Amino acid sequence: MTNPIILPADIREHIDKWLLRYPADQKRSGIFEALRLVQDWNGGSLTNELMVAVADYLGIPHVAVYEVATFYTMYYLNPVGKHIINVCTNISCMLNGSEQLAEHLKKRLKIDWNETTPDGKFTLKEVECLGACVGAPACQIDKRYVEHSTPDKIDEILKELGGAA
Ligand code: FES
């Protein structure tokens, strides 16, 4: 069966430029960037059809794209809110208060892990080490890292983003 999705021209062009950084026979090197672009284009998440479209465009097995998309937490396989809040609960963050922070966020947003607020504004995710252990507890809100996170600090950011009053 042919995939009904053809990647938009600007995305194909960007992928082509990206691939120039790598040897011509290393098309898999384009998976991360292609998935990132396609996910943004699709409003924040991926679908099977989009993953197939990426694999077909790169000329690689579909499974190679699935492996990346299902392993890394920066790819979302279900629709997400406008803003994604990733809370690290690994050891350094756990020892520095990530559990309390998570509880605060759940209460404030009235959602649990992997849920999105009814207004579609925020999705809450529990993630593995964000590589910011020195600033534990660490969160990532969209593309912004928030180190030494506290409920007050997080509330300020939520306010900035116009939500969870
Ligand atoms: S343990 Fe949380 S950022 Fe490393």
PDB file of C-alpha atoms and ligand atoms in Angstrom:
ATOM      1  CA  MET A   1       0.000   0.000   0.000  1.00  0.00           C
ATOM      2  CA  THR A   2       1.339   3.414  -0.841  1.00  0.00           C
ATOM      3  CA  ASN A   3       1.593   5.995   1.877  1.00  0.00           C
ATOM      4  CA  PRO A   4      -0.775   8.896   1.196  1.00  0.00           C
ATOM      5  CA  ILE A   5       1.584  11.389   2.826  1.00  0.00           C
ATOM      6  CA  ILE A   6       4.174  13.252   0.838  1.00  0.00           C
ATOM      7  CA  LEU A   7       6.421  15.480   2.892  1.00  0.00           C
ATOM      8  CA  PRO A   8       6.058  19.185   2.103  1.00  0.00           C
ATOM      9  CA  ALA A   9       8.640  20.659  -0.271  1.00  0.00           C
ATOM     10  CA  ASP A  10      10.291  22.866   2.354  1.00  0.00           C
ATOM     11  CA  ILE A  11      10.813  19.905   4.665  1.00  0.00           C
ATOM     12  CA  ARG A  12      12.230  17.786   1.851  1.00  0.00           C
ATOM     13  CA  GLU A  13      14.566  20.631   0.964  1.00  0.00           C
ATOM     14  CA  HIS A  14      15.715  21.005   4.579  1.00  0.00           C
ATOM     15  CA  ILE A  15      16.337  17.255   4.861  1.00  0.00           C
ATOM     16  CA  ASP A  16      18.334  17.294   1.631  1.00  0.00           C
ATOM     17  CA  LYS A  17      20.524  20.097   2.943  1.00  0.00           C
ATOM     18  CA  TRP A  18      20.940  18.324   6.272  1.00  0.00           C
ATOM     19  CA  LEU A  19      22.050  15.135   4.546  1.00  0.00           C
ATOM     20  CA  LEU A  20      24.888  16.987   2.806  1.00  0.00           C
ATOM     21  CA  ARG A  21      26.726  16.847   6.156  1.00  0.00           C
ATOM     22  CA  TYR A  22      27.014  13.073   5.947  1.00  0.00           C
ATOM     23  CA  PRO A  23      28.377  10.488   3.505  1.00  0.00           C
ATOM     24  CA  ALA A  24      25.847   9.818   0.746  1.00  0.00           C
ATOM     25  CA  ASP A  25      25.273   6.249   1.908  1.00  0.00           C
ATOM     26  CA  GLN A  26      24.430   7.312   5.472  1.00  0.00           C
ATOM     27  CA  LYS A  27      20.840   8.446   5.022  1.00  0.00           C
ATOM     28  CA  ARG A  28      19.953   7.240   8.531  1.00  0.00           C
ATOM     29  CA  SER A  29      21.843  10.281   9.790  1.00  0.00           C
ATOM     30  CA  GLY A  30      18.865  12.333   8.682  1.00  0.00           C
ATOM     31  CA  ILE A  31      16.303  10.534  10.856  1.00  0.00           C
ATOM     32  CA  PHE A  32      16.516  12.796  13.932  1.00  0.00           C
ATOM     33  CA  GLU A  33      16.290  16.043  12.033  1.00  0.00           C
ATOM     34  CA  ALA A  34      13.587  14.769   9.683  1.00  0.00           C
ATOM     35  CA  LEU A  35      11.443  13.554  12.585  1.00  0.00           C
ATOM     36  CA  ARG A  36      11.900  16.841  14.408  1.00  0.00           C
ATOM     37  CA  LEU A  37      10.782  18.821  11.373  1.00  0.00           C
ATOM     38  CA  VAL A  38       7.847  16.574  10.608  1.00  0.00           C
ATOM     39  CA  GLN A  39       6.719  16.543  14.223  1.00  0.00           C
ATOM     40  CA  ASP A  40       6.721  20.353  14.384  1.00  0.00           C
ATOM     41  CA  TRP A  41       4.896  20.540  11.056  1.00  0.00           C
ATOM     42  CA  ASN A  42       2.258  18.139  12.354  1.00  0.00           C
ATOM     43  CA  GLY A  43       1.521  20.265  15.425  1.00  0.00           C
ATOM     44  CA  GLY A  44       3.782  18.482  17.885  1.00  0.00           C
ATOM     45  CA  SER A  45       3.399  14.749  17.372  1.00  0.00           C
ATOM     46  CA  LEU A  46       4.101  11.969  14.896  1.00  0.00           C
ATOM     47  CA  THR A  47       1.839   9.434  13.218  1.00  0.00           C
ATOM     48  CA  ASN A  48       2.655   6.087  11.624  1.00  0.00           C
ATOM     49  CA  GLU A  49       2.062   7.603   8.200  1.00  0.00           C
ATOM     50  CA  LEU A  50       4.518  10.399   8.895  1.00  0.00           C
ATOM     51  CA  MET A  51       7.172   7.982  10.119  1.00  0.00           C
ATOM     52  CA  VAL A  52       6.686   5.911   6.978  1.00  0.00           C
ATOM     53  CA  ALA A  53       6.908   9.060   4.866  1.00  0.00           C
ATOM     54  CA  VAL A  54      10.223   9.962   6.527  1.00  0.00           C
ATOM     55  CA  ALA A  55      11.607   6.456   5.995  1.00  0.00           C
ATOM     56  CA  ASP A  56      10.473   6.397   2.372  1.00  0.00           C
ATOM     57  CA  TYR A  57      11.944   9.808   1.702  1.00  0.00           C
ATOM     58  CA  LEU A  58      15.275   8.778   3.208  1.00  0.00           C
ATOM     59  CA  GLY A  59      15.101   5.448   1.391  1.00  0.00           C
ATOM     60  CA  ILE A  60      15.641   3.410   4.543  1.00  0.00           C
ATOM     61  CA  PRO A  61      13.624   0.618   6.232  1.00  0.00           C
ATOM     62  CA  HIS A  62      10.552   1.833   8.127  1.00  0.00           C
ATOM     63  CA  VAL A  63      11.748   0.077  11.256  1.00  0.00           C
ATOM     64  CA  ALA A  64      14.848   2.283  11.405  1.00  0.00           C
ATOM     65  CA  VAL A  65      12.614   5.324  11.858  1.00  0.00           C
ATOM     66  CA  TYR A  66      10.271   3.574  14.318  1.00  0.00           C
ATOM     67  CA  GLU A  67      13.255   2.588  16.447  1.00  0.00           C
ATOM     68  CA  VAL A  68      14.326   6.205  16.849  1.00  0.00           C
ATOM     69  CA  ALA A  69      10.840   7.632  17.265  1.00  0.00           C
ATOM     70  CA  THR A  70       9.856   5.114  19.937  1.00  0.00           C
ATOM     71  CA  PHE A  71      13.130   5.265  21.876  1.00  0.00           C
ATOM     72  CA  TYR A  72      13.690   8.997  22.357  1.00  0.00           C
ATOM     73  CA  THR A  73      11.374  10.994  24.588  1.00  0.00           C
ATOM     74  CA  MET A  74      11.536  14.074  22.364  1.00  0.00           C
ATOM     75  CA  TYR A  75       9.295  12.377  19.842  1.00  0.00           C
ATOM     76  CA  TYR A  76       5.608  12.115  20.613  1.00  0.00           C
ATOM     77  CA  LEU A  77       3.503   9.353  19.166  1.00  0.00           C
ATOM     78  CA  ASN A  78       0.232  10.759  20.463  1.00  0.00           C
ATOM     79  CA  PRO A  79      -1.161  14.272  20.193  1.00  0.00           C
ATOM     80  CA  VAL A  80       0.271  16.629  22.794  1.00  0.00           C
ATOM     81  CA  GLY A  81      -0.576  20.044  24.179  1.00  0.00           C
ATOM     82  CA  LYS A  82       0.814  23.321  22.949  1.00  0.00           C
ATOM     83  CA  HIS A  83       3.448  23.274  25.707  1.00  0.00           C
ATOM     84  CA  ILE A  84       5.217  20.169  26.917  1.00  0.00           C
ATOM     85  CA  ILE A  85       6.534  19.980  30.451  1.00  0.00           C
ATOM     86  CA  ASN A  86       9.152  17.279  30.911  1.00  0.00           C
ATOM     87  CA  VAL A  87      10.051  16.561  34.514  1.00  0.00           C
ATOM     88  CA  CYS A  88      13.180  14.536  35.191  1.00  0.00           C
ATOM     89  CA  THR A  89      12.678  12.046  38.001  1.00  0.00           C
ATOM     90  CA  ASN A  90      16.064  10.335  37.835  1.00  0.00           C
ATOM     91  CA  ILE A  91      18.263  10.027  40.880  1.00  0.00           C
ATOM     92  CA  SER A  92      19.816  13.514  41.173  1.00  0.00           C
ATOM     93  CA  CYS A  93      16.503  15.198  40.539  1.00  0.00           C
ATOM     94  CA  MET A  94      14.627  12.790  42.775  1.00  0.00           C
ATOM     95  CA  LEU A  95      17.028  13.520  45.646  1.00  0.00           C
ATOM     96  CA  ASN A  96      16.519  17.240  45.088  1.00  0.00           C
ATOM     97  CA  GLY A  97      12.747  17.376  45.051  1.00  0.00           C
ATOM     98  CA  SER A  98      11.435  16.274  41.660  1.00  0.00           C
ATOM     99  CA  GLU A  99       8.673  14.231  43.300  1.00  0.00           C
ATOM    100  CA  GLN A 100       7.303  17.277  45.095  1.00  0.00           C
ATOM    101  CA  LEU A 101       7.638  19.285  41.919  1.00  0.00           C
ATOM    102  CA  ALA A 102       5.727  16.655  39.971  1.00  0.00           C
ATOM    103  CA  GLU A 103       2.998  16.565  42.594  1.00  0.00           C
ATOM    104  CA  HIS A 104       2.738  20.342  42.446  1.00  0.00           C
ATOM    105  CA  LEU A 105       2.404  20.290  38.663  1.00  0.00           C
ATOM    106  CA  LYS A 106      -0.163  17.488  38.693  1.00  0.00           C
ATOM    107  CA  LYS A 107      -2.248  19.368  41.239  1.00  0.00           C
ATOM    108  CA  ARG A 108      -1.854  22.697  39.489  1.00  0.00           C
ATOM    109  CA  LEU A 109      -2.661  21.395  36.008  1.00  0.00           C
ATOM    110  CA  LYS A 110      -5.125  18.789  37.251  1.00  0.00           C
ATOM    111  CA  ILE A 111      -3.552  16.101  35.089  1.00  0.00           C
ATOM    112  CA  ASP A 112      -1.327  13.059  35.563  1.00  0.00           C
ATOM    113  CA  TRP A 113       1.746  11.908  33.625  1.00  0.00           C
ATOM    114  CA  ASN A 114       1.176  11.717  29.884  1.00  0.00           C
ATOM    115  CA  GLU A 115      -2.022  13.706  30.080  1.00  0.00           C
ATOM    116  CA  THR A 116      -2.943  17.013  28.497  1.00  0.00           C
ATOM    117  CA  THR A 117      -5.015  19.752  30.088  1.00  0.00           C
ATOM    118  CA  PRO A 118      -8.553  19.962  28.662  1.00  0.00           C
ATOM    119  CA  ASP A 119      -7.736  23.325  27.033  1.00  0.00           C
ATOM    120  CA  GLY A 120      -4.914  21.631  25.094  1.00  0.00           C
ATOM    121  CA  LYS A 121      -2.277  23.915  26.580  1.00  0.00           C
ATOM    122  CA  PHE A 122      -0.038  21.636  28.640  1.00  0.00           C
ATOM    123  CA  THR A 123       1.136  18.045  28.485  1.00  0.00           C
ATOM    124  CA  LEU A 124       3.009  16.596  31.458  1.00  0.00           C
ATOM    125  CA  LYS A 125       5.755  14.018  30.884  1.00  0.00           C
ATOM    126  CA  GLU A 126       8.079  12.117  33.176  1.00  0.00           C
ATOM    127  CA  VAL A 127      11.502  11.777  31.572  1.00  0.00           C
ATOM    128  CA  GLU A 128      14.872  10.209  32.161  1.00  0.00           C
ATOM    129  CA  CYS A 129      17.957  12.308  32.936  1.00  0.00           C
ATOM    130  CA  LEU A 130      17.930  15.580  31.016  1.00  0.00           C
ATOM    131  CA  GLY A 131      21.688  15.901  31.392  1.00  0.00           C
ATOM    132  CA  ALA A 132      21.259  18.820  33.757  1.00  0.00           C
ATOM    133  CA  CYS A 133      21.919  16.934  37.020  1.00  0.00           C
ATOM    134  CA  VAL A 134      24.037  19.776  38.373  1.00  0.00           C
ATOM    135  CA  GLY A 135      20.902  21.915  38.290  1.00  0.00           C
ATOM    136  CA  ALA A 136      18.616  19.298  39.830  1.00  0.00           C
ATOM    137  CA  PRO A 137      15.715  19.184  39.993  1.00  0.00           C
ATOM    138  CA  ALA A 138      15.528  19.925  36.284  1.00  0.00           C
ATOM    139  CA  CYS A 139      12.581  20.338  33.962  1.00  0.00           C
ATOM    140  CA  GLN A 140      12.273  21.126  30.324  1.00  0.00           C
ATOM    141  CA  ILE A 141       9.387  23.296  29.253  1.00  0.00           C
ATOM    142  CA  ASP A 142       9.203  23.238  25.471  1.00  0.00           C
ATOM    143  CA  LYS A 143      12.793  24.025  24.451  1.00  0.00           C
ATOM    144  CA  ARG A 144      13.690  25.793  27.670  1.00  0.00           C
ATOM    145  CA  TYR A 145      15.659  24.076  30.452  1.00  0.00           C
ATOM    146  CA  VAL A 146      14.650  25.052  33.965  1.00  0.00           C
ATOM    147  CA  GLU A 147      17.299  24.128  36.505  1.00  0.00           C
ATOM    148  CA  HIS A 148      16.922  24.229  40.291  1.00  0.00           C
ATOM    149  CA  SER A 149      13.194  24.101  39.618  1.00  0.00           C
ATOM    150  CA  THR A 150      10.845  25.065  42.405  1.00  0.00           C
ATOM    151  CA  PRO A 151       7.062  25.243  42.428  1.00  0.00           C
ATOM    152  CA  ASP A 152       7.302  29.064  42.453  1.00  0.00           C
ATOM    153  CA  LYS A 153       9.670  29.117  39.478  1.00  0.00           C
ATOM    154  CA  ILE A 154       7.425  26.749  37.551  1.00  0.00           C
ATOM    155  CA  ASP A 155       4.318  28.746  38.424  1.00  0.00           C
ATOM    156  CA  GLU A 156       5.961  31.874  37.023  1.00  0.00           C
ATOM    157  CA  ILE A 157       6.636  30.105  33.744  1.00  0.00           C
ATOM    158  CA  LEU A 158       3.117  28.682  33.570  1.00  0.00           C
ATOM    159  CA  LYS A 159       1.814  32.197  34.076  1.00  0.00           C
ATOM    160  CA  GLU A 160       4.067  33.484  31.275  1.00  0.00           C
ATOM    161  CA  LEU A 161       2.668  30.800  29.006  1.00  0.00           C
ATOM    162  CA  GLY A 162      -0.809  31.935  29.884  1.00  0.00           C
ATOM    163  CA  GLY A 163      -2.062  28.931  31.716  1.00  0.00           C
ATOM    164  CA  ALA A 164      -3.029  27.170  34.900  1.00  0.00           C
ATOM    165  CA  ALA A 165      -4.274  30.179  36.818  1.00  0.00           C
TER     166      ALA A 165
HETATM  167  S1  FES B   1      19.014  13.277  37.008  1.00  0.00           S
HETATM  168 FE1  FES B   1      17.678  14.892  36.428  1.00  0.00          FE
HETATM  169  S2  FES B   1      18.839  15.963  34.962  1.00  0.00           S
HETATM  170 FE2  FES B   1      20.095  14.293  35.450  1.00  0.00          FE
END
